Amino acid sequence: MRRFLFMRLATALPTLLGMSFIAFAIVSLAPGDPVMQELRAMGVVPKPEDILAIRAQYGLDKPFFSRYFDWLIRALQFDFGQSIASGRSVIDEILIHLPATLALALSSLIGAIGFSLALGLAAVSAGRATGAALRGLTILLVSVPSFWLALLLIYVFVFQLGWGRLVGDGSIGDLILPTLTLSLGAGASLGRVVYERVRAEMCEDHIRLAIAKGLAPPVILFRHIVPRVIGPLATTWANTFGALLGGAVIVESIFGWPGLGQLILQAISQRDFPVIQAYLVFMGLGFFITSLLADFIVILSDPQLRREVSNG
Amino acid sequence: MDDIIRKTRYLPVLRLHVSAGRVGLVLGLFLLAEFVALGLAGYVIALPSPNSMDLLARLDGPSADHPLGTDHLGRDVLARVAAAVHISLGAALAAMAAILAIALPWGIIAGLSGGRVDAVMMRLADIIMAFPMLVLALAIIGFMGASLQASILGVAAAWWPSNARMVRALVLAAKERDFVHAARLCGASRGRIVLRHILPQILPPLAVIISLETASVLLALSALSFLGIGAQAPTPEWGAMLNEARPFFAQAPHMLLVPGLAVSLAVLAFNLIGEGLRDILDQREPYQW
Amino acid sequence: MVATLNIQGLNVSTRSGQHLLKNLNFTISPGERVGIVGASGSGKSLTAGALCGLLRPPLHISGGTVTLGEQSLKNMTPRQWRTIRGRRIFQIFQSPGSALNPARRIGPQLTEAAWVAGVNPTATIPAALTSVLLDPSVCTQFPYQLSGGMKQRVLIAMALILRPDILIADEPTTGLDVLTETEVLKALGTMIAETGASLLFISHDLRAVRSVAQRVLVMQQGEIVQDSPADELGHAKHPVARLLAEAADKLGALC
């Protein structure tokens, strides 16, 4: 097993390198000259000597790949430079806002998983009419944009019922509405997957035998279906987490939740490239780790794969 | 025996075979047709220009002059929503076209080649997929500068790898069929195999994928416009309209409801079409426990 | 108490009313061993499915009666079926490779049968496995580690634990080599002898059926065309039955 882990991490290395390269190279998409832009951002009218000096300072006179390696080495030490807008260290800014986003994404994931299991299992065991109604509800929830849902929830809960606050400061109570918004959409989408996977499993021969044995539905569900679907579901959960990291940006902006979403939106409007780069790296890393965890669950839940892995 | 076993219920009243999926498909197509009609409405009915401001009529609710009310600058909401059909749907279709232009050849080549070519192509796709999709689109827009074009490119760049993977999976399943082996043994050229044997097999499930992905792309693009980094003011776009409505929606709820409803229904249309097609293609029914 | 299975005028149709099984009539007395033969698509598996309530929707029983003893098995609710399945009627299927849950070991799957039968797992499982000539250590293994014949014998062991009134075996030896087929048929014989259950043995292979069954039903296109003792099939009235018997004899003479 240890050898397998090592091999898996080793094959992950090229992917991580590729990701870092993308994070670095995307900057070159920026129209115009970053140096000129920074100078303009500082409100300075650039003189030719200034431009050359700043180029040298940022190492912009060096070839592309050596710049990449310099950046990579610094990034590995968690040094992402200074924010163009605030002048503060980028890593500090990120670390201040990261926990809030992680809290939102994780609680939304748990909410979405719970909601999806309820929805998916209800749809599978329901009669024809109820099942169709539940599936219709699912498609509806999946189609409603999260930002609209958030605004509607604010309208109902904050304005009409007076339960929440518009401007939050990061306390737990303020997490409820944002989490609810994200959980409903993600949960409906996950519910679809649960429904499809369980239904596909129910068509299998070994379920037919379980039914022939005279087992009750809950027994069949938990002892026969769950072990088979947990692997594919884990992969979907990891993907959902990635989607939640993205969706968090929207929801944080609407509810004023002090996470990375606010940071990145500011950075985009201010063309604060170091912050955007670091954001990309951190989000990519977080998603990558959850995907890796999901892969492990897939292997652990399939006896044949497990045997191959522990032998190899 | 399988062609007799259908999941549809026969409704003698309509003399049709219906199932939930088929109903959804028809509903989705109907909704889509309505949007096309709405988009063309401006050429048929005399609607006010989406940009003409009537500051005296700011934030008015629905009235005879303005069937869906006016926004904070006195612009007619109905006209803007109709104009936004071109922008929002057009952007989604453009992004989808860009995605397919990359994903289709990528998936087909990778699936058919196998071996090292496949491994390299999929590794490249995996690297891009290692970023959460909306996050990558955000970063791309961040570097390119906010605009509708940037958001289309950002979404296309972030969405194509997952589509390429799906195409490749379809191609892998399609090429294992016996008649494809037979064609290859007969000496059919690569191009002929792709055109006459692979493509016809993958088109039906591909149609499902295209519908569902268009829904996803539409949601993403309107989200980006909502955040202010997609379509810029005064371009009429449903997400952007919702963003503009934010300070006013307590006073003028119609500004909140109309564009949101438009996005939801458009996305719903594509989702219903996709799910309906999938329902028609998948004929297995589970045993009753 | 092992009861008589009585089928009268059984019809199975699709949603549009097309009959896939037409007017089936037969009886299985307690302890009797009956075989069903016929070409592929003649309705053998559908018959088995109808008797267990395992018809794939929208197929349904549209006419006739099915009674086990005094209990009617027609159109019961799932809850009612759960009192019958496993305890009074049990079915083992073709392709044992897919019949057992790949994600769980053999042991827990047999334990479930013990729960249904209301017997102590630790006592009955090893005995059942030994009866079908399997080592009880098989319980710790996963299905993918067993051969096709071993998996089929696990299913027969399951039937031994459940002790149903009627065991339906749907093509249990199809796809197995002759040696394995002999082992499986021997295990089946052991199970019948030990429990006194009735057996409905379905196969398209008449030789296998004749080695187990006392009586044979011949099916063609959803109807029973012949119902006679196994050794009288050669003199049967229906041409199809005669042809089958002759072909089987020829094959038997060749091998």
PDB file of C-alpha atoms in Angstrom, chain A residues 128 202-219 222-225 227-228 301-304 306-308, chain C residues 15 54 56 82 85-87 89-91 93 95 98-105 108-109 112-113 115-116 142 144-145 155 158 162:
ATOM      1  CA  ARG A 128     -44.110   6.785 -10.521  1.00  0.00           C
ATOM      2  CA  MET A 202     -30.725  -1.647  -9.131  1.00  0.00           C
ATOM      3  CA  CYS A 203     -30.794  -3.067 -12.669  1.00  0.00           C
ATOM      4  CA  GLU A 204     -27.849  -5.315 -11.872  1.00  0.00           C
ATOM      5  CA  ASP A 205     -28.129  -9.089 -11.530  1.00  0.00           C
ATOM      6  CA  HIS A 206     -26.841  -9.244  -7.986  1.00  0.00           C
ATOM      7  CA  ILE A 207     -29.652  -6.990  -6.840  1.00  0.00           C
ATOM      8  CA  ARG A 208     -32.071  -9.357  -8.507  1.00  0.00           C
ATOM      9  CA  LEU A 209     -30.605 -12.142  -6.381  1.00  0.00           C
ATOM     10  CA  ALA A 210     -30.845 -10.040  -3.251  1.00  0.00           C
ATOM     11  CA  ILE A 211     -34.509  -9.441  -4.013  1.00  0.00           C
ATOM     12  CA  ALA A 212     -35.005 -13.155  -4.700  1.00  0.00           C
ATOM     13  CA  LYS A 213     -33.546 -13.899  -1.281  1.00  0.00           C
ATOM     14  CA  GLY A 214     -36.381 -11.926   0.218  1.00  0.00           C
ATOM     15  CA  LEU A 215     -34.302  -9.117   1.703  1.00  0.00           C
ATOM     16  CA  ALA A 216     -36.011  -5.875   2.724  1.00  0.00           C
ATOM     17  CA  PRO A 217     -35.253  -2.693   0.733  1.00  0.00           C
ATOM     18  CA  PRO A 218     -33.223  -0.966   3.496  1.00  0.00           C
ATOM     19  CA  VAL A 219     -31.026  -4.058   3.787  1.00  0.00           C
ATOM     20  CA  PHE A 222     -27.193  -0.374   2.689  1.00  0.00           C
ATOM     21  CA  ARG A 223     -25.533  -3.751   2.326  1.00  0.00           C
ATOM     22  CA  HIS A 224     -25.577  -4.140  -1.450  1.00  0.00           C
ATOM     23  CA  ILE A 225     -26.022  -0.815  -3.174  1.00  0.00           C
ATOM     24  CA  PRO A 227     -20.737  -0.396  -1.187  1.00  0.00           C
ATOM     25  CA  ARG A 228     -21.015  -0.352  -4.963  1.00  0.00           C
ATOM     26  CA  SER A 301     -14.224   0.479  -2.085  1.00  0.00           C
ATOM     27  CA  ASP A 302     -13.490  -1.949  -4.932  1.00  0.00           C
ATOM     28  CA  PRO A 303     -12.158  -5.271  -3.588  1.00  0.00           C
ATOM     29  CA  GLN A 304     -10.339  -6.163  -6.799  1.00  0.00           C
ATOM     30  CA  ARG A 306      -7.738  -3.037  -3.284  1.00  0.00           C
ATOM     31  CA  ARG A 307      -6.077  -6.419  -3.755  1.00  0.00           C
ATOM     32  CA  GLU A 308      -4.086  -5.184  -6.769  1.00  0.00           C
TER      33      GLU A 308
ATOM     34  CA  ARG C  15     -47.909  -2.662 -21.418  1.00  0.00           C
ATOM     35  CA  LEU C  54     -39.265 -10.554 -10.717  1.00  0.00           C
ATOM     36  CA  ARG C  56     -38.996  -6.393 -15.351  1.00  0.00           C
ATOM     37  CA  ARG C  82     -40.922 -10.434   0.987  1.00  0.00           C
ATOM     38  CA  ARG C  85     -39.245 -14.892  -1.475  1.00  0.00           C
ATOM     39  CA  GLY C  86     -36.322 -16.733  -0.017  1.00  0.00           C
ATOM     40  CA  ARG C  87     -38.539 -18.587   2.442  1.00  0.00           C
ATOM     41  CA  ILE C  89     -39.624 -19.659  -3.341  1.00  0.00           C
ATOM     42  CA  PHE C  90     -35.986 -19.033  -4.237  1.00  0.00           C
ATOM     43  CA  GLN C  91     -34.375 -18.612  -7.621  1.00  0.00           C
ATOM     44  CA  PHE C  93     -29.831 -17.321 -11.999  1.00  0.00           C
ATOM     45  CA  SER C  95     -24.217 -16.233 -15.027  1.00  0.00           C
ATOM     46  CA  SER C  98     -22.992 -11.324 -11.852  1.00  0.00           C
ATOM     47  CA  ALA C  99     -25.397 -12.833  -9.349  1.00  0.00           C
ATOM     48  CA  LEU C 100     -23.165 -12.293  -6.335  1.00  0.00           C
ATOM     49  CA  ASN C 101     -22.366  -8.783  -5.150  1.00  0.00           C
ATOM     50  CA  PRO C 102     -18.785  -8.069  -6.300  1.00  0.00           C
ATOM     51  CA  ALA C 103     -18.145  -5.616  -3.489  1.00  0.00           C
ATOM     52  CA  ARG C 104     -18.886  -7.987  -0.595  1.00  0.00           C
ATOM     53  CA  ARG C 105     -17.373 -11.215   0.589  1.00  0.00           C
ATOM     54  CA  PRO C 108     -21.946 -11.815   4.548  1.00  0.00           C
ATOM     55  CA  GLN C 109     -24.014 -12.724   1.494  1.00  0.00           C
ATOM     56  CA  GLU C 112     -28.179 -12.715   4.875  1.00  0.00           C
ATOM     57  CA  ALA C 113     -29.733 -15.962   3.687  1.00  0.00           C
ATOM     58  CA  TRP C 115     -31.183 -14.235   8.590  1.00  0.00           C
ATOM     59  CA  VAL C 116     -34.052 -14.722   6.153  1.00  0.00           C
ATOM     60  CA  PHE C 142     -14.693 -12.115  -2.794  1.00  0.00           C
ATOM     61  CA  TYR C 144     -13.982 -12.389  -8.263  1.00  0.00           C
ATOM     62  CA  GLN C 145     -11.677 -14.893  -6.603  1.00  0.00           C
ATOM     63  CA  LEU C 155     -25.732 -20.054  -4.798  1.00  0.00           C
ATOM     64  CA  MET C 158     -27.515 -20.324  -0.281  1.00  0.00           C
ATOM     65  CA  LEU C 162     -32.872 -20.877   2.907  1.00  0.00           C
TER      66      LEU C 162
END
